[in-house]
């Protein structure tokens, strides 16, 4: 084993768990982040994000000295880049990937790169980004050779190995999932396999960098298209007076049908983002993928319309929205359709709005400032005349449904 030190660049939802798992395998891990608060928190053996069991493993590897965090790059055998790749909305409706975090990461590590190093891009990225990363490194370090020019004999190896873990199950999936390893040359892939084999129990499947980039985008686009199909069905079923949940269950009894669940829209920073990278690369060809995004983005407005109509039936409507997170049993509100729905409702003056979100302690200011109150499920069931299920949190699924039956219920997740 020639890899002794690994630098993980970006200590967020992917980077920190990855750093901790590698450190737990006995390697020296240096976490690099621009966020001083994150660095200080980790060095104190704590975590700044929510993920089951992550606190335990981080505390342990910081205590043994195998993981430490810093804001200044240090030499290492391997650099793993796990920084965000959000999109930028343009005025013309295009969604372009923002690669500035990757470029900054390249500029941060370039001064400490040494011959024999491996640089891995883990961030979900448009096709061609690994080549761009290699080019940025090369521009900063003309004294070293890179695989785009020297192939297998290059001083620096570069590969794309996209993360594929599900929030809430990150520590299990980091180890059990198969990994797609896309080296810019065979030697790059071999070196990356050497690293991942130290902590991945799944298979490490080798391909080239462009295919690895597209594989990750394809996985999330597949899910988005399938959810869009379910969301479209839900709207059709409402019109035809059919219970969509029963319909999906019945259709899924066919051995070759597996429809996902309709919901109030698609959130999070992956499925709602990544398909746009394919659309941006091939706008003429990616029609189905674009339409799926538009269908899923339209679903929150359909739910808002249902809520507005229900509230109109009452003189003094009190609407309780169950759930603000982007999916069940997490605290993550980023790109959440539930949050978006509640926020839009506050602009419509439809009555009093209560929010129930068992995974957060305080109402987000975007809602609090508009008078939305964070209450318990009991209070919501007592005070509201319209109940809207926006997230299928376990607390809502197990709640006594007789209380719900006394209200007007809009169940966007099918928990009823
Ligand atoms: N959703 C539905 N109906 C469903 C499933 C999901 O409406 O049947 C909604 C959720 O409520 C949520 C959104 O879709 O708002 C996304 O949730 P998710 O659980 O499908 O996915 P993420 O964003 O948490 O994680 C995805 C995963 N990708 C796939 O399953 C193909 C994960 O493996 C990736 O690593 C992650 O994206 C990522 O980082 O790219």
Coordinates of N, CA, C and O in Angstrom, one line a residue, residues 224-293:
X224 N -35.1 11.2 -11.8 CA -35.9 12.4 -12.0 C -37.0 12.1 -13.0 O -38.2 12.5 -12.8
X225 N -36.7 11.4 -14.1 CA -37.7 11.1 -15.2 C -38.7 10.2 -14.6 O -39.9 10.4 -14.8
X226 N -38.3 9.2 -13.8 CA -39.3 8.2 -13.2 C -40.2 9.0 -12.3 O -41.4 8.7 -12.3
X227 N -39.7 9.9 -11.4 CA -40.5 10.6 -10.5 C -41.5 11.6 -11.3 O -42.6 11.8 -10.9
X228 N -41.0 12.2 -12.4 CA -41.8 13.0 -13.2 C -43.0 12.2 -13.8 O -44.1 12.7 -13.8
X229 N -42.7 11.0 -14.2 CA -43.8 10.1 -14.7 C -44.9 9.9 -13.6 O -46.1 10.1 -13.8
X230 N -44.4 9.7 -12.3 CA -45.3 9.5 -11.2 C -46.1 10.8 -10.9 O -47.3 10.8 -10.7
X231 N -45.4 11.9 -11.0 CA -46.0 13.2 -10.7 C -47.1 13.5 -11.7 O -48.2 14.0 -11.4
X232 N -46.8 13.2 -13.0 CA -47.7 13.5 -14.1 C -49.0 12.6 -13.8 O -50.1 13.0 -14.0
X233 N -48.7 11.3 -13.5 CA -49.8 10.4 -13.2 C -50.7 10.9 -12.1 O -51.9 10.8 -12.1
X234 N -50.1 11.5 -11.1 CA -50.9 12.0 -9.9 C -51.8 13.1 -10.3 O -53.0 13.2 -9.9
X235 N -51.4 14.0 -11.3 CA -52.3 15.0 -11.7 C -53.4 14.5 -12.6 O -54.6 14.8 -12.5
X236 N -53.0 13.5 -13.5 CA -54.0 12.8 -14.3 C -55.0 12.1 -13.5 O -56.3 12.2 -13.7
X237 N -54.6 11.4 -12.4 CA -55.5 10.6 -11.6 C -56.4 11.6 -10.8 O -57.6 11.2 -10.6
X238 N -55.9 12.7 -10.4 CA -56.8 13.7 -9.7 C -58.0 14.0 -10.6 O -59.2 14.1 -10.2
X239 N -57.7 14.3 -11.9 CA -58.7 14.7 -12.8 C -59.7 13.5 -13.1 O -60.9 13.8 -13.3
X240 N -59.1 12.3 -13.1 CA -60.0 11.2 -13.5 C -60.6 10.5 -12.2 O -61.2 9.5 -12.3
X241 N -60.4 11.2 -11.0 CA -60.9 10.7 -9.7 C -60.4 9.2 -9.4 O -61.2 8.3 -9.1
X242 N -59.1 9.0 -9.6 CA -58.5 7.7 -9.3 C -57.5 8.0 -8.2 O -56.8 9.0 -8.2
X243 N -57.3 7.1 -7.2 CA -56.3 7.2 -6.2 C -54.9 6.8 -6.8 O -54.7 5.6 -7.1
X244 N -54.0 7.7 -7.0 CA -52.8 7.4 -7.7 C -51.9 6.4 -6.9 O -51.2 5.6 -7.5
X245 N -52.0 6.4 -5.6 CA -51.2 5.5 -4.8 C -51.6 4.1 -5.0 O -50.8 3.2 -5.2
X246 N -52.9 3.9 -5.1 CA -53.4 2.5 -5.4 C -53.0 2.1 -6.8 O -52.6 1.0 -7.0
X247 N -53.1 3.1 -7.7 CA -52.8 2.8 -9.1 C -51.3 2.4 -9.2 O -51.0 1.4 -9.9
X248 N -50.4 3.1 -8.6 CA -49.0 2.8 -8.7 C -48.7 1.4 -8.1 O -48.0 0.6 -8.7
X249 N -49.3 1.2 -7.0 CA -49.1 -0.2 -6.3 C -49.6 -1.3 -7.3 O -48.9 -2.3 -7.4
X250 N -50.7 -1.1 -7.9 CA -51.3 -2.1 -8.8 C -50.3 -2.3 -10.0 O -50.0 -3.4 -10.3
X251 N -49.9 -1.2 -10.6 CA -49.1 -1.3 -11.8 C -47.7 -1.9 -11.5 O -47.2 -2.7 -12.3
X252 N -47.2 -1.6 -10.3 CA -45.9 -2.2 -9.9 C -46.0 -3.7 -9.6 O -44.9 -4.3 -9.4
X253 N -47.2 -4.2 -9.6 CA -47.2 -5.7 -9.4 C -46.8 -6.4 -10.7 O -46.6 -7.6 -10.7
X254 N -46.8 -5.6 -11.8 CA -46.2 -6.2 -13.1 C -44.7 -6.4 -12.9 O -44.0 -5.6 -12.3
X255 N -44.2 -7.6 -13.3 CA -42.8 -7.9 -13.1 C -41.8 -6.9 -13.7 O -40.7 -6.8 -13.3
X256 N -42.2 -6.2 -14.7 CA -41.3 -5.2 -15.3 C -41.7 -3.8 -15.2 O -41.2 -2.9 -15.9
X257 N -42.5 -3.5 -14.2 CA -42.9 -2.1 -14.0 C -42.5 -1.7 -12.6 O -42.7 -2.4 -11.6
X258 N -41.8 -0.5 -12.4 CA -41.4 0.0 -11.1 C -41.5 1.5 -11.1 O -40.5 2.2 -11.2
X259 N -42.7 2.0 -10.8 CA -42.9 3.4 -10.8 C -42.6 4.0 -9.4 O -42.9 3.3 -8.4
X260 N -41.9 5.1 -9.4 CA -41.6 5.7 -8.1 C -42.8 6.5 -7.5 O -43.9 6.4 -8.1
X261 N -42.6 7.2 -6.4 CA -43.8 7.8 -5.8 C -44.0 9.2 -6.2 O -43.0 10.0 -6.2
X262 N -45.2 9.6 -6.5 CA -45.5 11.0 -6.7 C -45.2 11.8 -5.4 O -45.2 11.2 -4.3
X263 N -45.0 13.1 -5.5 CA -44.8 13.9 -4.3 C -45.1 15.3 -4.6 O -45.7 15.6 -5.7
X264 N -44.7 16.3 -3.7 CA -45.0 17.7 -4.0 C -44.0 18.4 -4.9 O -44.0 19.6 -5.1
X265 N -43.1 17.6 -5.4 CA -42.0 18.1 -6.3 C -40.7 17.4 -5.9 O -40.7 16.6 -4.9
X266 N -39.6 17.7 -6.6 CA -38.3 17.0 -6.4 C -37.4 18.0 -5.8 O -37.2 19.1 -6.4
X267 N -36.8 17.7 -4.7 CA -35.9 18.6 -4.0 C -34.5 18.0 -3.8 O -34.1 17.0 -4.4
X268 N -33.7 18.7 -3.0 CA -32.3 18.3 -2.7 C -31.4 19.0 -3.7 O -31.8 19.7 -4.6
X269 N -30.1 18.7 -3.6 CA -29.1 19.4 -4.4 C -28.6 18.5 -5.5 O -27.5 18.7 -6.0
X270 N -29.3 17.3 -5.7 CA -28.7 16.4 -6.7 C -29.7 16.1 -7.8 O -29.5 16.5 -9.0
X271 N -30.8 15.5 -7.5 CA -31.8 15.1 -8.5 C -32.4 16.3 -9.2 O -32.7 16.2 -10.4
X272 N -32.6 17.4 -8.5 CA -33.2 18.6 -9.1 C -32.2 19.4 -9.8 O -32.5 20.4 -10.4
X273 N -30.9 19.0 -9.8 CA -29.8 19.8 -10.4 C -29.2 19.1 -11.5 O -29.0 19.6 -12.7
X274 N -28.7 17.8 -11.3 CA -27.9 17.1 -12.2 C -28.4 17.0 -13.7 O -27.7 17.0 -14.6
X275 N -29.7 16.7 -13.8 CA -30.2 16.5 -15.2 C -30.0 17.7 -16.0 O -29.8 17.6 -17.3
X276 N -30.0 18.9 -15.4 CA -29.7 20.1 -16.2 C -28.4 20.1 -16.8 O -28.1 20.8 -17.9
X277 N -27.4 19.4 -16.2 CA -26.0 19.4 -16.8 C -26.1 18.6 -18.2 O -25.3 19.0 -19.1
X278 N -26.9 17.6 -18.3 CA -27.1 16.9 -19.5 C -27.8 17.8 -20.5 O -27.4 18.0 -21.7
X279 N -28.9 18.5 -20.1 CA -29.6 19.4 -20.9 C -28.7 20.5 -21.5 O -28.7 20.8 -22.7
X280 N -27.9 21.0 -20.6 CA -27.0 22.1 -21.0 C -26.0 21.7 -22.0 O -25.6 22.4 -22.9
X281 N -25.5 20.4 -21.9 CA -24.5 19.9 -22.9 C -25.1 19.6 -24.2 O -24.5 19.7 -25.2
X282 N -26.4 19.1 -24.2 CA -27.1 18.7 -25.4 C -28.5 19.2 -25.5 O -29.5 18.4 -25.4
X283 N -28.7 20.5 -25.6 CA -30.0 21.1 -25.5 C -31.0 20.6 -26.6 O -32.2 20.5 -26.3
X284 N -30.5 20.3 -27.7 CA -31.4 19.8 -28.8 C -31.8 18.4 -28.6 O -32.9 18.0 -29.0
X285 N -31.0 17.6 -28.0 CA -31.3 16.1 -27.9 C -32.0 15.8 -26.6 O -32.7 14.8 -26.5
X286 N -31.7 16.5 -25.5 CA -32.2 16.1 -24.2 C -33.6 16.5 -23.9 O -33.9 17.2 -22.8
X287 N -34.5 16.2 -24.7 CA -35.9 16.7 -24.6 C -36.7 16.1 -23.4 O -37.3 16.7 -22.6
X288 N -36.6 14.7 -23.3 CA -37.3 14.0 -22.2 C -36.8 14.4 -20.9 O -37.5 14.7 -19.9
X289 N -35.4 14.6 -20.8 CA -34.8 14.9 -19.5 C -35.2 16.3 -19.1 O -35.5 16.6 -17.9
X290 N -35.2 17.2 -20.1 CA -35.7 18.6 -19.8 C -37.1 18.6 -19.3 O -37.5 19.3 -18.3
X291 N -38.0 17.9 -20.0 CA -39.4 17.9 -19.7 C -39.6 17.4 -18.3 O -40.5 17.8 -17.6
X292 N -38.9 16.3 -17.9 CA -39.0 15.7 -16.6 C -38.7 16.8 -15.5 O -39.4 16.9 -14.5
X293 N -37.6 17.6 -15.8 CA -37.3 18.7 -14.8 C -38.5 19.7 -14.7 O -38.8 20.1 -13.6

